[in-house]
Amino acid sequence: MSDHLMNTYARLPVSFEKGNGATLIDSDGKTYLDAISGIAVCSLGHAHPAVSDAICEQSHKLIHTSNLYQIGNQQKLADKLIELSGMDRVFFCNSGAEANETALKIARKHANDNGIENPAVIVMNNSFHGRTYATLSATGNDKVHAGFTPLMEGFIRVPFDDVDAVKAHSANQNIVAILVEPVQGEGGVHVPKPGYLKALREICDTNGWLLMLDEIQTGIGRTGAWFAFQHEDIKPDVVTLAKALGNGMPIGACMATSQAAQTLVPGNHGTTFGGNPLACAAGLAVLNTMQVHNHIKSVVRKGADLLAAFTAELSGQTGIVDIRGKGYMIGIQLNKPCGELVTRALEKGLLINVTRGDTVRLLPTFVMSDEQSKHLVSTLSQLIKEFLNE
Ligand SMILES: Cc1ncc(COP(=O)(O)O)c(C=O)c1O
């Protein structure tokens, strides 16, 4: 292994050569069932022909021109996202952290425009928003902060899924926005009580704050709706996307209402690569494929079946704290740290993830067959039982 990479990841000892649908093949030819999808990125499965073809075709025509010029694919992708989300404007970038930076800059600019000198954004404990300075400061995880203090100022932390904790700050004139994940992903797959986002919407309306949703993990169908906010029938002011939007082609987006978007004018924000013809061609192929094959509908059914199957297999087992999820975002929390399950699963040809130390997180591809799903449930449940009975 090369010593020339920065030591930022404790990588597993496997390297993949090829992918096909819900499976990956390593350099020794061993096949794995992928139940993590490159961390909620390859929702349509690996090497999806529609996405690969779109990338190939576009790359032969034109890859990049910069945002100094009109970009047809970018405008088409924006039109499609607006049609699907009901938002008004989009800014394209290259990653989730950049999408959240855009959201936070909108909040700051909104504050500056309104004469608020020390603006603050309400963020949640246990959240994850990225690794850049603003986004790691917004993140509610001490491990992400460690070694990088002082953090950027202007964040007020409250517990997730606690409406009263947010209301308690209503009198604070410095607050300009709330930034929240509709379902906490990295934080252990926490689904808030129904009505949470609606209640936050109401608080924002009452106080003139922006409701900014980080849908980087939950967006593009992952929870069984195009965007998780659609489960509660609300319109946020700002929504951030990345991950599954390109099915592996790096692309991020910050969508906003006209009112929130108008805070940014030429010169306020930008990107060299963001929204280039190639990335947007991939994004268009993803959204089109999702629509043509009605993947959202199947995520609703398959997600519910998968959760029910794990519940049936594991609910009587000592050591299981909780089995929870929404759509194809599933968390199985154990009563002890379980990081080693990742290696044990790898040995069995299964790719899973453990987050927050004690929670097995599953983010399967939308193309996982019912047979593969059964295999996932039986293999992983067996591993979890063995681990808990040791
Ligand atoms: C909810 C959420 N926000 C932001 C990010 C950061 O995205 P990226 O790694 O593309 O910068 C992630 C990545 O895991 C995420 O899950």
Coordinates of C-alpha atoms and ligand atoms in Angstrom, one line a residue:
M1 CA 0.0 0.0 0.0
S2 CA 1.2 3.5 -0.8
D3 CA 2.7 5.8 1.9
H4 CA 1.9 8.7 -0.3
L5 CA -1.7 9.2 0.7
M6 CA -2.5 11.4 3.7
N7 CA -3.5 9.3 6.6
T8 CA -7.1 10.5 6.8
Y9 CA -8.9 7.1 6.5
A10 CA -8.5 3.8 8.3
R11 CA -9.3 1.9 5.1
L12 CA -10.4 -1.7 4.9
P13 CA -8.0 -4.1 3.2
V14 CA -10.0 -4.5 0.0
S15 CA -9.9 -2.8 -3.3
F16 CA -12.7 -3.1 -5.9
E17 CA -12.2 -3.4 -9.6
K18 CA -15.7 -3.6 -10.9
G19 CA -19.3 -3.1 -10.0
N20 CA -22.6 -4.2 -11.3
G21 CA -25.9 -3.2 -9.7
A22 CA -25.9 -4.0 -6.0
T23 CA -22.6 -6.0 -6.2
L24 CA -18.9 -5.1 -6.3
I25 CA -16.0 -7.4 -7.3
D26 CA -12.6 -7.0 -5.7
S27 CA -9.1 -7.4 -7.2
D28 CA -9.1 -11.2 -6.4
G29 CA -12.5 -11.7 -8.1
K30 CA -14.5 -12.1 -4.9
T31 CA -18.1 -10.7 -5.2
Y32 CA -19.7 -8.5 -2.4
L33 CA -23.2 -7.4 -1.8
D34 CA -23.1 -3.6 -1.3
A35 CA -25.4 -2.5 1.5
I36 CA -23.8 0.9 1.9
S37 CA -23.7 2.2 -1.7
G38 CA -20.5 4.3 -1.4
I39 CA -22.2 6.0 1.6
A40 CA -25.6 6.7 0.0
V41 CA -24.1 7.7 -3.3
C42 CA -24.6 4.9 -5.8
S43 CA -28.3 4.5 -5.2
L44 CA -28.9 3.3 -8.7
G45 CA -26.3 0.6 -8.2
H46 CA -22.7 0.4 -9.6
A47 CA -21.9 1.2 -13.2
H48 CA -25.5 1.9 -14.0
P49 CA -25.7 1.8 -17.9
A50 CA -27.8 5.0 -18.2
V51 CA -25.4 7.0 -16.0
S52 CA -22.3 5.5 -17.6
D53 CA -23.6 6.2 -21.1
A54 CA -24.5 9.7 -20.3
I55 CA -21.0 10.3 -18.9
C56 CA -19.4 8.7 -21.9
E57 CA -21.5 10.6 -24.4
Q58 CA -21.0 13.9 -22.7
S59 CA -17.3 13.5 -22.2
H60 CA -16.8 13.0 -25.9
K61 CA -18.7 16.3 -26.6
L62 CA -17.6 18.6 -23.8
I63 CA -16.5 18.2 -20.2
H64 CA -16.0 21.7 -18.8
T65 CA -16.4 25.3 -19.8
S66 CA -16.7 27.1 -16.4
N67 CA -19.5 29.2 -15.0
L68 CA -18.4 32.2 -17.1
Y69 CA -20.7 30.8 -19.8
Q70 CA -24.2 29.4 -20.1
I71 CA -24.3 25.6 -19.5
G72 CA -27.3 23.9 -21.0
N73 CA -27.1 20.7 -18.9
Q74 CA -26.9 22.8 -15.7
Q75 CA -30.0 24.6 -16.6
K76 CA -31.8 21.4 -17.5
L77 CA -30.8 19.8 -14.2
A78 CA -31.9 22.9 -12.3
D79 CA -35.3 22.8 -14.1
K80 CA -35.7 19.1 -13.2
L81 CA -34.8 19.6 -9.5
I82 CA -37.1 22.6 -9.2
E83 CA -39.9 20.5 -10.8
L84 CA -39.4 17.7 -8.4
S85 CA -38.8 19.8 -5.2
G86 CA -41.0 22.8 -5.6
M87 CA -38.0 25.0 -4.7
D88 CA -37.1 28.0 -7.0
R89 CA -33.4 28.3 -7.6
V90 CA -30.3 26.1 -7.6
F91 CA -26.6 26.6 -7.1
F92 CA -24.4 23.6 -8.2
C93 CA -21.2 22.7 -6.6
N94 CA -19.1 19.5 -6.2
S95 CA -19.8 18.0 -2.7
G96 CA -22.1 18.0 0.3
A97 CA -19.8 20.2 2.4
E98 CA -19.8 22.9 -0.4
A99 CA -23.6 22.7 -0.7
N100 CA -23.8 23.4 3.1
E101 CA -21.3 26.2 2.8
T102 CA -23.6 27.8 0.3
A103 CA -26.5 27.4 2.6
L104 CA -24.5 28.9 5.5
K105 CA -23.4 31.8 3.3
I106 CA -27.0 32.5 2.3
A107 CA -27.8 32.6 6.1
R108 CA -24.9 35.0 6.7
K109 CA -25.8 37.2 3.8
H110 CA -29.4 37.3 4.9
A111 CA -28.3 38.4 8.3
N112 CA -25.9 41.1 6.9
D113 CA -28.7 42.4 4.6
N114 CA -30.9 42.7 7.7
G115 CA -28.3 44.5 9.9
I116 CA -27.8 41.5 12.2
E117 CA -24.2 41.9 13.4
N118 CA -23.7 38.6 15.2
P119 CA -25.8 36.1 13.3
A120 CA -26.4 32.6 14.7
V121 CA -27.7 29.4 13.1
I122 CA -29.4 26.8 15.3
V123 CA -27.8 23.3 14.7
M124 CA -28.5 19.9 16.2
N125 CA -26.5 17.8 18.6
N126 CA -25.3 14.6 16.9
S127 CA -25.5 16.2 13.5
F128 CA -23.1 15.9 10.5
H129 CA -22.7 18.6 7.9
G130 CA -19.2 18.1 6.5
R131 CA -15.5 18.7 7.0
T132 CA -14.9 22.3 5.8
Y133 CA -14.5 24.9 8.5
A134 CA -18.0 26.2 8.6
T135 CA -19.6 22.7 8.1
L136 CA -17.4 21.0 10.8
S137 CA -18.3 23.9 13.1
A138 CA -22.0 23.3 12.4
T139 CA -21.6 19.6 13.0
G140 CA -22.6 18.3 16.4
N141 CA -19.9 15.8 17.1
D142 CA -16.9 16.4 19.3
K143 CA -14.7 13.9 17.3
V144 CA -15.1 16.0 14.2
H145 CA -14.2 19.1 16.1
A146 CA -11.2 17.6 17.9
G147 CA -7.9 19.2 16.9
F148 CA -9.6 22.0 14.9
T149 CA -10.6 24.5 17.5
P150 CA -11.3 27.4 17.7
L151 CA -14.5 26.6 15.7
M152 CA -16.3 29.1 13.6
E153 CA -18.6 31.1 15.7
G154 CA -22.3 31.6 15.2
F155 CA -23.8 28.2 15.9
I156 CA -26.3 27.4 18.7
R157 CA -26.7 23.7 19.5
V158 CA -29.9 22.1 20.6
P159 CA -31.0 18.4 20.9
F160 CA -32.3 16.8 17.8
D161 CA -36.1 16.1 17.6
D162 CA -36.8 18.5 20.4
V163 CA -39.2 21.3 19.3
D164 CA -39.3 23.0 22.7
A165 CA -35.5 23.3 22.8
V166 CA -35.7 25.3 19.5
K167 CA -38.6 27.4 20.8
A168 CA -36.6 28.3 23.9
H169 CA -34.4 30.5 21.6
S170 CA -37.3 32.4 20.0
A171 CA -36.4 35.6 21.8
N172 CA -32.8 35.6 20.4
Q173 CA -32.6 38.3 17.8
N174 CA -29.3 37.1 16.4
I175 CA -30.8 33.8 15.1
V176 CA -31.3 33.8 11.3
A177 CA -31.7 30.1 10.4
I178 CA -32.0 26.5 11.5
L179 CA -29.9 23.9 9.8
V180 CA -31.1 20.3 10.3
E181 CA -30.9 16.8 8.7
P182 CA -34.5 15.4 8.2
V183 CA -33.0 12.1 9.4
Q184 CA -29.7 12.1 11.1
G185 CA -27.4 9.7 9.1
E186 CA -23.8 9.8 10.4
G187 CA -25.3 10.4 13.8
G188 CA -26.8 6.8 13.9
V189 CA -29.9 6.9 11.6
H190 CA -32.2 8.9 13.9
V191 CA -35.7 9.5 12.5
P192 CA -37.5 12.3 14.3
K193 CA -41.1 12.1 15.4
P194 CA -43.7 12.9 12.7
G195 CA -44.4 16.6 12.7
Y196 CA -40.9 17.7 13.6
L197 CA -40.1 19.5 10.4
K198 CA -43.5 21.0 10.2
A199 CA -43.1 22.4 13.8
L200 CA -39.6 23.8 12.8
R201 CA -41.3 25.4 9.7
E202 CA -43.8 27.1 12.0
I203 CA -41.1 28.4 14.4
C204 CA -39.1 29.7 11.4
D205 CA -42.2 31.5 10.0
T206 CA -43.0 33.0 13.4
N207 CA -39.5 34.3 13.9
G208 CA -38.4 35.2 10.4
W209 CA -35.7 32.5 10.3
L210 CA -34.7 30.4 7.3
L211 CA -35.4 26.6 7.5
M212 CA -32.4 25.0 5.9
L213 CA -32.5 21.2 5.4
D214 CA -29.4 19.2 4.9
E215 CA -30.7 16.5 2.5
I216 CA -27.3 15.4 1.4
Q217 CA -27.9 11.9 2.7
T218 CA -31.7 11.8 2.7
G219 CA -32.4 13.4 -0.7
I220 CA -32.9 11.8 -4.1
G221 CA -35.2 9.1 -2.9
R222 CA -33.3 7.6 0.0
T223 CA -36.2 7.9 2.5
G224 CA -38.9 7.0 0.1
A225 CA -39.7 10.4 -1.3
W226 CA -37.7 12.6 -3.6
F227 CA -36.8 14.8 -0.7
A228 CA -37.5 13.9 3.0
F229 CA -39.3 17.2 3.6
Q230 CA -42.0 16.0 1.2
H231 CA -43.1 13.5 3.9
E232 CA -44.3 16.5 5.9
D233 CA -45.6 18.6 3.1
I234 CA -43.6 21.7 3.9
K235 CA -41.5 24.0 1.8
P236 CA -38.1 24.8 3.3
D237 CA -36.2 27.9 2.5
V238 CA -33.0 26.1 1.6
V239 CA -32.2 22.4 0.8
T240 CA -28.8 21.0 0.2
L241 CA -28.0 17.9 -1.9
A242 CA -25.0 15.9 -3.1
K243 CA -24.3 12.1 -2.8
A244 CA -26.9 10.3 -4.9
L245 CA -27.5 13.2 -7.3
G246 CA -24.6 12.0 -9.5
N247 CA -24.6 8.3 -8.5
G248 CA -20.8 8.6 -8.1
M249 CA -20.1 11.6 -10.3
P250 CA -19.2 14.3 -7.8
I251 CA -21.9 16.9 -7.7
G252 CA -23.6 19.0 -5.0
A253 CA -26.5 21.4 -5.1
C254 CA -28.0 24.1 -2.9
M255 CA -31.7 24.7 -3.7
A256 CA -33.5 27.8 -2.3
T257 CA -36.7 29.7 -2.5
S258 CA -36.6 32.9 -4.6
Q259 CA -36.5 34.9 -1.5
A260 CA -33.6 33.1 0.1
A261 CA -31.7 32.8 -3.2
Q262 CA -32.0 36.5 -4.0
T263 CA -29.5 37.3 -1.1
L264 CA -26.7 36.1 -3.4
V265 CA -25.7 38.2 -6.4
P266 CA -22.8 37.9 -8.8
G267 CA -19.5 38.1 -6.9
N268 CA -20.9 36.7 -3.6
H269 CA -20.3 33.0 -4.3
G270 CA -18.9 30.8 -7.0
T271 CA -17.1 27.6 -8.1
T272 CA -14.8 26.7 -11.0
F273 CA -16.1 23.1 -11.5
G274 CA -19.6 23.2 -10.0
G275 CA -22.4 22.3 -12.4
N276 CA -20.1 21.5 -15.3
P277 CA -21.6 19.7 -18.4
L278 CA -20.2 16.3 -17.4
A279 CA -21.5 16.3 -13.8
C280 CA -24.9 17.6 -14.8
A281 CA -25.2 15.0 -17.6
A282 CA -24.8 12.3 -14.8
G283 CA -27.4 14.2 -12.6
L284 CA -29.9 14.3 -15.5
A285 CA -29.4 10.6 -16.2
V286 CA -29.9 9.8 -12.5
L287 CA -33.2 11.8 -12.1
N288 CA -34.5 10.4 -15.4
T289 CA -33.7 6.8 -14.4
M290 CA -35.3 7.3 -11.0
Q291 CA -38.5 8.6 -12.6
V292 CA -38.7 6.1 -15.5
H293 CA -38.2 3.1 -13.1
N294 CA -40.3 4.5 -10.3
H295 CA -37.5 3.8 -7.8
I296 CA -39.1 6.0 -5.1
K297 CA -42.1 3.6 -5.0
S298 CA -39.9 0.6 -4.7
V299 CA -37.8 2.2 -1.9
V300 CA -41.0 2.7 0.1
R301 CA -41.9 -1.0 -0.2
K302 CA -38.5 -2.5 0.0
G303 CA -37.4 -0.3 2.8
A304 CA -40.4 -1.2 4.9
D305 CA -39.8 -4.9 4.1
L306 CA -36.2 -4.8 5.0
L307 CA -36.9 -3.0 8.3
A308 CA -39.6 -5.6 9.1
A309 CA -37.3 -8.5 8.2
F310 CA -34.5 -7.3 10.5
T311 CA -37.1 -6.6 13.3
A312 CA -38.4 -10.1 12.9
E313 CA -34.9 -11.7 13.0
L314 CA -33.4 -9.6 15.8
S315 CA -36.0 -8.1 18.1
G316 CA -35.8 -10.9 20.7
Q317 CA -32.1 -10.9 20.7
T318 CA -30.4 -9.5 23.9
G319 CA -28.1 -6.6 23.1
I320 CA -30.3 -5.1 20.4
V321 CA -31.1 -1.5 21.6
D322 CA -33.2 -0.4 18.6
I323 CA -33.9 -1.2 14.9
R324 CA -35.0 2.0 13.1
G325 CA -35.1 3.7 9.8
K326 CA -37.0 5.4 7.0
G327 CA -37.0 4.0 3.4
Y328 CA -33.6 2.6 2.6
M329 CA -31.8 4.2 5.6
I330 CA -31.7 1.6 8.3
G331 CA -29.9 1.6 11.7
I332 CA -29.5 -1.3 14.0
Q333 CA -28.2 -0.1 17.4
L334 CA -26.4 -2.5 19.7
N335 CA -25.6 -2.2 23.4
K336 CA -21.9 -2.2 22.8
P337 CA -19.3 -0.9 20.2
C338 CA -19.6 -3.0 17.1
G339 CA -17.1 -1.6 14.6
E340 CA -15.6 -5.1 14.1
L341 CA -18.8 -6.2 12.5
V342 CA -17.7 -4.4 9.4
T343 CA -14.7 -6.7 8.9
R344 CA -16.7 -9.8 9.8
A345 CA -19.3 -8.8 7.2
L346 CA -16.6 -8.1 4.6
E347 CA -15.2 -11.6 5.1
K348 CA -18.8 -12.9 4.3
G349 CA -18.9 -10.8 1.2
L350 CA -21.2 -8.1 2.6
L351 CA -20.5 -4.3 2.7
I352 CA -22.0 -2.6 5.7
N353 CA -21.1 0.4 7.9
V354 CA -21.0 1.1 11.6
T355 CA -21.6 4.7 12.7
R356 CA -21.5 6.3 16.1
G357 CA -19.6 3.2 17.3
D358 CA -22.6 1.1 18.1
T359 CA -25.0 1.4 15.2
V360 CA -24.9 -0.8 12.1
R361 CA -26.0 1.5 9.2
L362 CA -27.4 0.2 6.0
L363 CA -27.9 2.3 2.9
P364 CA -28.6 -0.3 0.2
T365 CA -28.7 0.4 -3.5
F366 CA -32.3 0.8 -4.8
V367 CA -31.6 -2.0 -7.3
M368 CA -31.0 -4.7 -4.6
S369 CA -33.2 -7.7 -5.6
D370 CA -35.6 -9.4 -3.1
E371 CA -33.2 -12.3 -3.1
Q372 CA -30.2 -10.1 -2.3
S373 CA -32.3 -8.5 0.4
K374 CA -33.0 -11.9 2.0
H375 CA -29.3 -12.7 1.9
L376 CA -28.5 -9.4 3.5
V377 CA -31.0 -10.0 6.4
S378 CA -29.9 -13.6 7.0
T379 CA -26.1 -13.1 6.8
L380 CA -26.1 -9.9 8.8
S381 CA -28.5 -11.1 11.5
Q382 CA -26.4 -14.2 12.0
L383 CA -23.3 -12.1 12.4
I384 CA -25.0 -9.7 14.8
K385 CA -26.4 -12.6 16.9
E386 CA -23.0 -14.3 17.1
F387 CA -21.3 -11.0 18.0
L388 CA -23.9 -10.3 20.8
N389 CA -23.8 -13.8 22.2
E390 CA -20.0 -13.9 22.5
Ligands
LIG1 C1 -26.0 14.9 6.1 C2 -24.6 15.1 5.5 N1 -24.3 16.4 5.2 C3 -23.1 16.7 4.7 C4 -22.2 15.7 4.3 C5 -20.9 16.0 3.7 O1 -20.8 15.7 2.4 P1 -19.5 15.6 1.5 O2 -18.7 14.4 2.2 O3 -19.9 15.3 0.1 O4 -18.8 16.9 1.7 C6 -22.5 14.3 4.6 C7 -21.6 13.3 4.2 O5 -21.6 12.2 4.8 C8 -23.8 14.1 5.1 O6 -24.2 12.8 5.4

